[in-house]
Every structure is written in structure tokens, then in C-alpha cells.
Short mmCIF file of N, CA, C and O in Angstrom, two decimals:
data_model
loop_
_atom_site.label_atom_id
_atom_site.label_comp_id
_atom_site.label_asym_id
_atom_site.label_seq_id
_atom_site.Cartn_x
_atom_site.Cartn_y
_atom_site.Cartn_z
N UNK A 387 5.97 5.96 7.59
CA UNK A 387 5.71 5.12 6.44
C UNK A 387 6.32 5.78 5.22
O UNK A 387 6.12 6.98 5.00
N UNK A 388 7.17 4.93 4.32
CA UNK A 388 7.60 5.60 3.14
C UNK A 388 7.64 4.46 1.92
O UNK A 388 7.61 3.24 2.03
N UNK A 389 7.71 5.29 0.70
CA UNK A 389 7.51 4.38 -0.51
C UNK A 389 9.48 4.68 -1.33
O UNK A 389 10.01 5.71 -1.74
N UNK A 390 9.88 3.61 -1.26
CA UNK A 390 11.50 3.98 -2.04
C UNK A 390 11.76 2.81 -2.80
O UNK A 390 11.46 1.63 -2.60
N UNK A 391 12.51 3.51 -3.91
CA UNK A 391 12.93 4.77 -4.52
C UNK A 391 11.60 5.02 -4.60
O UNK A 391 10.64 4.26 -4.44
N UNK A 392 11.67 6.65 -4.97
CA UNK A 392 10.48 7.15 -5.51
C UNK A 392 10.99 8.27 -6.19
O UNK A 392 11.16 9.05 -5.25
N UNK A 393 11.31 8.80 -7.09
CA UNK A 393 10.52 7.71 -8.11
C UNK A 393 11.34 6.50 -8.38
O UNK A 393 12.57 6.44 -8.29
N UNK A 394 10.08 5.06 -8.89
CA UNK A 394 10.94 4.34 -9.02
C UNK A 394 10.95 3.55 -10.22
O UNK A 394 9.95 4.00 -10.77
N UNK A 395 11.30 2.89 -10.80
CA UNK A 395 10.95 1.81 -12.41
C UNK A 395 11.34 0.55 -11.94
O UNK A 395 12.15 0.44 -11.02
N UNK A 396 10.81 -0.43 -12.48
CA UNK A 396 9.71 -0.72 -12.22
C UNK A 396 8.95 -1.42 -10.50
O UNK A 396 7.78 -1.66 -10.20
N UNK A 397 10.24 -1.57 -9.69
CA UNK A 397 9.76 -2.35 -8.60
C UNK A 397 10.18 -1.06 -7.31
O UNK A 397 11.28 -0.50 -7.26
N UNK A 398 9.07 -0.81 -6.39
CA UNK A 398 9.09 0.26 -5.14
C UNK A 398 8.90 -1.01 -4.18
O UNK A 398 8.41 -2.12 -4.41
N UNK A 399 9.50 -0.44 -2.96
CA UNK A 399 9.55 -1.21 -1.84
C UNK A 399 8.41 0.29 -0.78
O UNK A 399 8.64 1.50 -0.69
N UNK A 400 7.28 -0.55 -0.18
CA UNK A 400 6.48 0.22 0.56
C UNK A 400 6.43 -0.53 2.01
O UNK A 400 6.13 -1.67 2.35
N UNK A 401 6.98 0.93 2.88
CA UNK A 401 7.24 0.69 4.21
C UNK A 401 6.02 0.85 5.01
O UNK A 401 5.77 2.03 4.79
N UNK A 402 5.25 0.50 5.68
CA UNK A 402 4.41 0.34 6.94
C UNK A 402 4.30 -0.18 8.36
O UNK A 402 4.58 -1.29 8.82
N UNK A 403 3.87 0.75 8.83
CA UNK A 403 3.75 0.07 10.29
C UNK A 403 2.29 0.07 10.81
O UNK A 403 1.51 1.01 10.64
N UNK A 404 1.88 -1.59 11.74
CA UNK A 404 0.95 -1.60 12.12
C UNK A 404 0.79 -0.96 13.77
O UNK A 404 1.80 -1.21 14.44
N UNK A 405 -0.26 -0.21 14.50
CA UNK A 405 -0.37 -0.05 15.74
C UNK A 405 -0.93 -0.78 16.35
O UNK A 405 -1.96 -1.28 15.89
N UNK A 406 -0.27 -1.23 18.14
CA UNK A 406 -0.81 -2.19 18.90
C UNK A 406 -2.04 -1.94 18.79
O UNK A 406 -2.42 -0.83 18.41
N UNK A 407 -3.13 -3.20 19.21
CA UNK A 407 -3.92 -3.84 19.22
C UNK A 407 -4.94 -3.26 18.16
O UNK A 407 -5.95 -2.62 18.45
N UNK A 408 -4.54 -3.59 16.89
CA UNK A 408 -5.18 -3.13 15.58
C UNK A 408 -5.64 -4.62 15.45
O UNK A 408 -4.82 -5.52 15.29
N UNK A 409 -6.90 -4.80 15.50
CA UNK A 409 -7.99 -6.10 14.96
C UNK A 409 -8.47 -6.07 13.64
O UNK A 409 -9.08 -7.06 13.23
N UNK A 410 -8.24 -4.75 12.62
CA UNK A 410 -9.04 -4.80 11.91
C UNK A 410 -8.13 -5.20 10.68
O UNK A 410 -6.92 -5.18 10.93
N UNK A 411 -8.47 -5.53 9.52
CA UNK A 411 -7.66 -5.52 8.32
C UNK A 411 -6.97 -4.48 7.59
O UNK A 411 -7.54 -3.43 7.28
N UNK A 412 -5.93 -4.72 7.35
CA UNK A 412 -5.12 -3.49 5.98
C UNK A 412 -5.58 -3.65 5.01
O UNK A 412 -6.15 -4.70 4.70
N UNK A 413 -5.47 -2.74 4.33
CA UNK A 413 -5.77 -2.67 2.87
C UNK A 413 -4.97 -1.62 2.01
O UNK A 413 -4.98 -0.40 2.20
N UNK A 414 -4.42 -2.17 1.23
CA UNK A 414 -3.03 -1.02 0.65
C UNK A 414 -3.36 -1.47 -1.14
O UNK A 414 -2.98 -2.36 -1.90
N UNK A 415 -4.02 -0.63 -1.19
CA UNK A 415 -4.30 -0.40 -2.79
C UNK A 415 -3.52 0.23 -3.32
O UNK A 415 -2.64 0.75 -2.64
N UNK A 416 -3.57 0.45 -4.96
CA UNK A 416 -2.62 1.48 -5.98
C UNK A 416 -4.16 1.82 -6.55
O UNK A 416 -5.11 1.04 -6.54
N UNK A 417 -4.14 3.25 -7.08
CA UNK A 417 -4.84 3.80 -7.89
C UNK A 417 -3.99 4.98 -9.32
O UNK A 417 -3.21 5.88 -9.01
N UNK A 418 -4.32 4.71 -10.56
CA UNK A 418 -3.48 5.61 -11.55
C UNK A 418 -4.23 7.08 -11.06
O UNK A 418 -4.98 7.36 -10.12
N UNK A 419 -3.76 7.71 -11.99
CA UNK A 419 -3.63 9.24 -12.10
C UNK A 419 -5.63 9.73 -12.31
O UNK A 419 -6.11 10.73 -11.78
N UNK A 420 -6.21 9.03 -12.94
CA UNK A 420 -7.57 8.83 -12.92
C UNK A 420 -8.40 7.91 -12.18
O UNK A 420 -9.50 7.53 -12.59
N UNK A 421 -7.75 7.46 -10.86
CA UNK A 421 -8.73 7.29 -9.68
C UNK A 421 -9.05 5.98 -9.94
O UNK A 421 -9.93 5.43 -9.28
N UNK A 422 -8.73 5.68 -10.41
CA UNK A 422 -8.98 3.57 -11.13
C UNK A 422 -7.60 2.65 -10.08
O UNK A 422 -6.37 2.61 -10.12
N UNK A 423 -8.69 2.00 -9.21
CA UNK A 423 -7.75 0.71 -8.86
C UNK A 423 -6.88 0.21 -9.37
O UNK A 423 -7.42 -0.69 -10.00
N UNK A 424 -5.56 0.14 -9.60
CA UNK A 424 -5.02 -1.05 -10.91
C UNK A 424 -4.25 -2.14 -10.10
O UNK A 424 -3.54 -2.82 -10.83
N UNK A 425 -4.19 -2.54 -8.56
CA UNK A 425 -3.63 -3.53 -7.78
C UNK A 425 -4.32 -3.11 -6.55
O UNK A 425 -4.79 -1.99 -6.36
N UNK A 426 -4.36 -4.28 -5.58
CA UNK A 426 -4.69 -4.50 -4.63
C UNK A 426 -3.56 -5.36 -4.07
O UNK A 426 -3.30 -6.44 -4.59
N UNK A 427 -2.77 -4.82 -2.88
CA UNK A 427 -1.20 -5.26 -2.49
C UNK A 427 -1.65 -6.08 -1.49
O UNK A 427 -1.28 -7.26 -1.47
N UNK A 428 -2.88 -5.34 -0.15
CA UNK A 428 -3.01 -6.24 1.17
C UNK A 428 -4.58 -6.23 1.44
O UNK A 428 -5.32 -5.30 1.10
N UNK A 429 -4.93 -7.19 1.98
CA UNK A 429 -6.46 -7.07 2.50
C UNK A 429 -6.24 -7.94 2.83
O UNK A 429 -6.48 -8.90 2.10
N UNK A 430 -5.42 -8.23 4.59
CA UNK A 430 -5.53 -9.18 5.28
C UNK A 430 -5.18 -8.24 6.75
O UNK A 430 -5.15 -7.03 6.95
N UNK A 431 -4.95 -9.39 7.63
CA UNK A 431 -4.84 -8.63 9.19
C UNK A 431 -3.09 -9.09 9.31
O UNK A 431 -2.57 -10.13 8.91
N UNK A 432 -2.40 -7.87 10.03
CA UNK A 432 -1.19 -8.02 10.82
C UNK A 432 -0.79 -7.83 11.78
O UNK A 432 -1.14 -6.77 12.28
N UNK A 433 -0.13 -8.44 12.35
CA UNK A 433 0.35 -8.10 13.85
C UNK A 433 0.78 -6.45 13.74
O UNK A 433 0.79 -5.73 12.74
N UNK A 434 1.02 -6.26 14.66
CA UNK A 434 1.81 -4.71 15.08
C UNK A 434 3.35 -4.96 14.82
O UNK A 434 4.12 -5.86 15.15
N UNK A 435 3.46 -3.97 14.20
CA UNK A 435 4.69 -4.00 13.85
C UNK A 435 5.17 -3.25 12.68
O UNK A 435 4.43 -2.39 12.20
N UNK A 436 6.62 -3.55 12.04
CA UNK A 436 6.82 -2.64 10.84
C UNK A 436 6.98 -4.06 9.22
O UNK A 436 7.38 -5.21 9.41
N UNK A 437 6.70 -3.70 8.31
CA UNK A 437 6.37 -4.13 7.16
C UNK A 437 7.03 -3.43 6.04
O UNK A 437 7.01 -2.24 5.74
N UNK A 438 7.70 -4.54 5.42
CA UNK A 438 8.16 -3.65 4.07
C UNK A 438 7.15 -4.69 2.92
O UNK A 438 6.92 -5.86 3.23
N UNK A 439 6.60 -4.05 1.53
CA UNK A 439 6.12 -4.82 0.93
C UNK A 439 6.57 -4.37 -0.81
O UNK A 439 6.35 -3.23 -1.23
N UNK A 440 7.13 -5.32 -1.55
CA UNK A 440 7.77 -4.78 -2.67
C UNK A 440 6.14 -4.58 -3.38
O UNK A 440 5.08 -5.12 -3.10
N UNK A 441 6.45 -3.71 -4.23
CA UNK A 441 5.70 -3.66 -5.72
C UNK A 441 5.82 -3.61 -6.78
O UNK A 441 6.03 -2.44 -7.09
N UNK A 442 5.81 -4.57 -8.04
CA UNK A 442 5.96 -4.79 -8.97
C UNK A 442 5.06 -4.32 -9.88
O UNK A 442 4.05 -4.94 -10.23
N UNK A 443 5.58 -2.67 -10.49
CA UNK A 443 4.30 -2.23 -11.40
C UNK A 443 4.82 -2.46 -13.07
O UNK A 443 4.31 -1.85 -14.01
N UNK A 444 6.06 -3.59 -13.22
CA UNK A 444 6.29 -3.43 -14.87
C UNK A 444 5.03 -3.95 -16.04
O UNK A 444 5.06 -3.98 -17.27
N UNK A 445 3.84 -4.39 -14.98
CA UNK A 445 3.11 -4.10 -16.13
C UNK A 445 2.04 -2.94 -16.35
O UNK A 445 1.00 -2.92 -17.02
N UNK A 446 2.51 -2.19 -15.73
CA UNK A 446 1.80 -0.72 -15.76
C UNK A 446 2.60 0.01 -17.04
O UNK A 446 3.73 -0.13 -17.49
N UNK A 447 1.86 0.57 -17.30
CA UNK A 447 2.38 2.14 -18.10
C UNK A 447 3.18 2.99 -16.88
O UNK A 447 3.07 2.99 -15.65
N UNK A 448 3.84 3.53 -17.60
CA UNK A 448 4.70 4.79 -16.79
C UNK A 448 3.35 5.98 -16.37
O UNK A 448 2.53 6.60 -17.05
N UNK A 449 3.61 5.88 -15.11
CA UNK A 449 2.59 7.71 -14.44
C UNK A 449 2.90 7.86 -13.36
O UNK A 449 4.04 7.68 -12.94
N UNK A 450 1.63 8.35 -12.45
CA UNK A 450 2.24 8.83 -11.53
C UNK A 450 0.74 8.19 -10.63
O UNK A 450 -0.42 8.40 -10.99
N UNK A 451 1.00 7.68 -9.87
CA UNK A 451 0.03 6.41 -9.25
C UNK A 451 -0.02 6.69 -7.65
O UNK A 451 0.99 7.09 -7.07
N UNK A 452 -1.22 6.47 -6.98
CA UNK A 452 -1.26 6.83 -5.48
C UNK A 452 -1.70 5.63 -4.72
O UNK A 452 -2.55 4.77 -4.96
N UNK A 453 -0.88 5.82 -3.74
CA UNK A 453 -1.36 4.52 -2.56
C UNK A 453 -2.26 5.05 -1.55
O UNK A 453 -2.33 6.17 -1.06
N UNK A 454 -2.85 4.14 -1.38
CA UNK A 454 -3.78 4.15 -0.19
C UNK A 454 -3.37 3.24 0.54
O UNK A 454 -3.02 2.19 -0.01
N UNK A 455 -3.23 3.40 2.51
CA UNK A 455 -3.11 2.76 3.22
C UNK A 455 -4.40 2.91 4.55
O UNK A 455 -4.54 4.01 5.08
N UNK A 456 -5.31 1.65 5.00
CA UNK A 456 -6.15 1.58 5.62
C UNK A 456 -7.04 0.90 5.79
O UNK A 456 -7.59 0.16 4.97
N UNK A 457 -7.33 1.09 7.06
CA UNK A 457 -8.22 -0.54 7.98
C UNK A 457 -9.51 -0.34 7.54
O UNK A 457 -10.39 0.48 7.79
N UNK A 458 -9.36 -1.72 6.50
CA UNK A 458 -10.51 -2.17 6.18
C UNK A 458 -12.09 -1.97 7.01
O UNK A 458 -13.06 -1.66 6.32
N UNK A 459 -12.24 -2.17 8.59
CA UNK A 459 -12.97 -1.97 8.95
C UNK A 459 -13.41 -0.45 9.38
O UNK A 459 -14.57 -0.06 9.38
N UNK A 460 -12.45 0.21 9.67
CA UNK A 460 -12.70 1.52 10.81
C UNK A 460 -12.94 2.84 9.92
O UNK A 460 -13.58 3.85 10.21
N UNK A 461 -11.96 2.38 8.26
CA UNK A 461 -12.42 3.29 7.23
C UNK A 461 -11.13 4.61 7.29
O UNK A 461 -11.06 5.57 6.53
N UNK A 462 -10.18 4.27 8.48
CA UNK A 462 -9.39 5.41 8.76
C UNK A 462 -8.11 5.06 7.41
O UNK A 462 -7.29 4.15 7.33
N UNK A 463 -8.38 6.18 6.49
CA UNK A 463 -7.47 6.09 5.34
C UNK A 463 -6.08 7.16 5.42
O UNK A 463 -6.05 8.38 5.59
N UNK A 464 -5.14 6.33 5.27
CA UNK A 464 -3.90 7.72 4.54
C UNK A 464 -3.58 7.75 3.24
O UNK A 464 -3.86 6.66 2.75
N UNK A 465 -3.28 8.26 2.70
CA UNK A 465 -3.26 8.26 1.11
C UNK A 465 -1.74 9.40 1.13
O UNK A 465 -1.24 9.77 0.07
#
């Protein structure tokens, strides 16, 4: 899984892949530099497979911002 460009202004393209027989939902948040939600990208279910998903942060301030990727149900997070 990768996030490019990185760094990037204003639009990142975020790469993911789902694993076979994953039932549960994604969930791919942004959080700023102080731990505050500022988008919510996915909170739905996908097949298995690979995923690119753009992000459009030009209405953010410039920082330095962290993704979270993880199934809604099972709680298993990568960040």
C-alpha cells in the first residue's frame, strides 16, 4: 500500500489492497498533526483486490496529516 506523490499539493492518489474473503468494511480516514479527523475517504465494503483512491486536501491547510487504513469491524488498523 502506498500514498503518491508524497509529499504532495494538493491532490495524493492512495493505493490499497483488499484480502480474499474480507466481509468486513474499510475505513480510510485522514487525521491532522493533532489527532482530529478532517475526512473520511471509505466506510464501505470491497471486493478483494487492489484500489487506487485520489484525495483532494486543497481545502486543508498545509501539514503533515496521517492515514488510517482498517476494517471497520475486526478493528485491525494500519496507520
Amino acid at each position: 500500500n502506498k500514498v503518491y506523490p508524497n509529499p504532495f499539493n494538493p491532490i495524493t492518489t492512495i493505493e490499497f489492497s483488499i484480502p480474499d474473503n474480507n466481509n468486513d468494511k474499510v475505513r480510510i480516514r485522514v487525521f491532522d498533526i493533532g489527532g482530529r479527523m478532517v475526512e473520511n475517504l471509505a466506510n464501505e465494503q470491497y471486493a478483494s483486490g487492489i484500489y487506487e483512491l485520489n484525495w483532494d486536501a486543497s481545502q486543508l491547510s498545509s501539514g503533515i496529516y496521517f492515514l488510517e487504513l482498517g476494517w471497520a469491524l475486526t478493528g485491525i488498523l494500519e496507520s
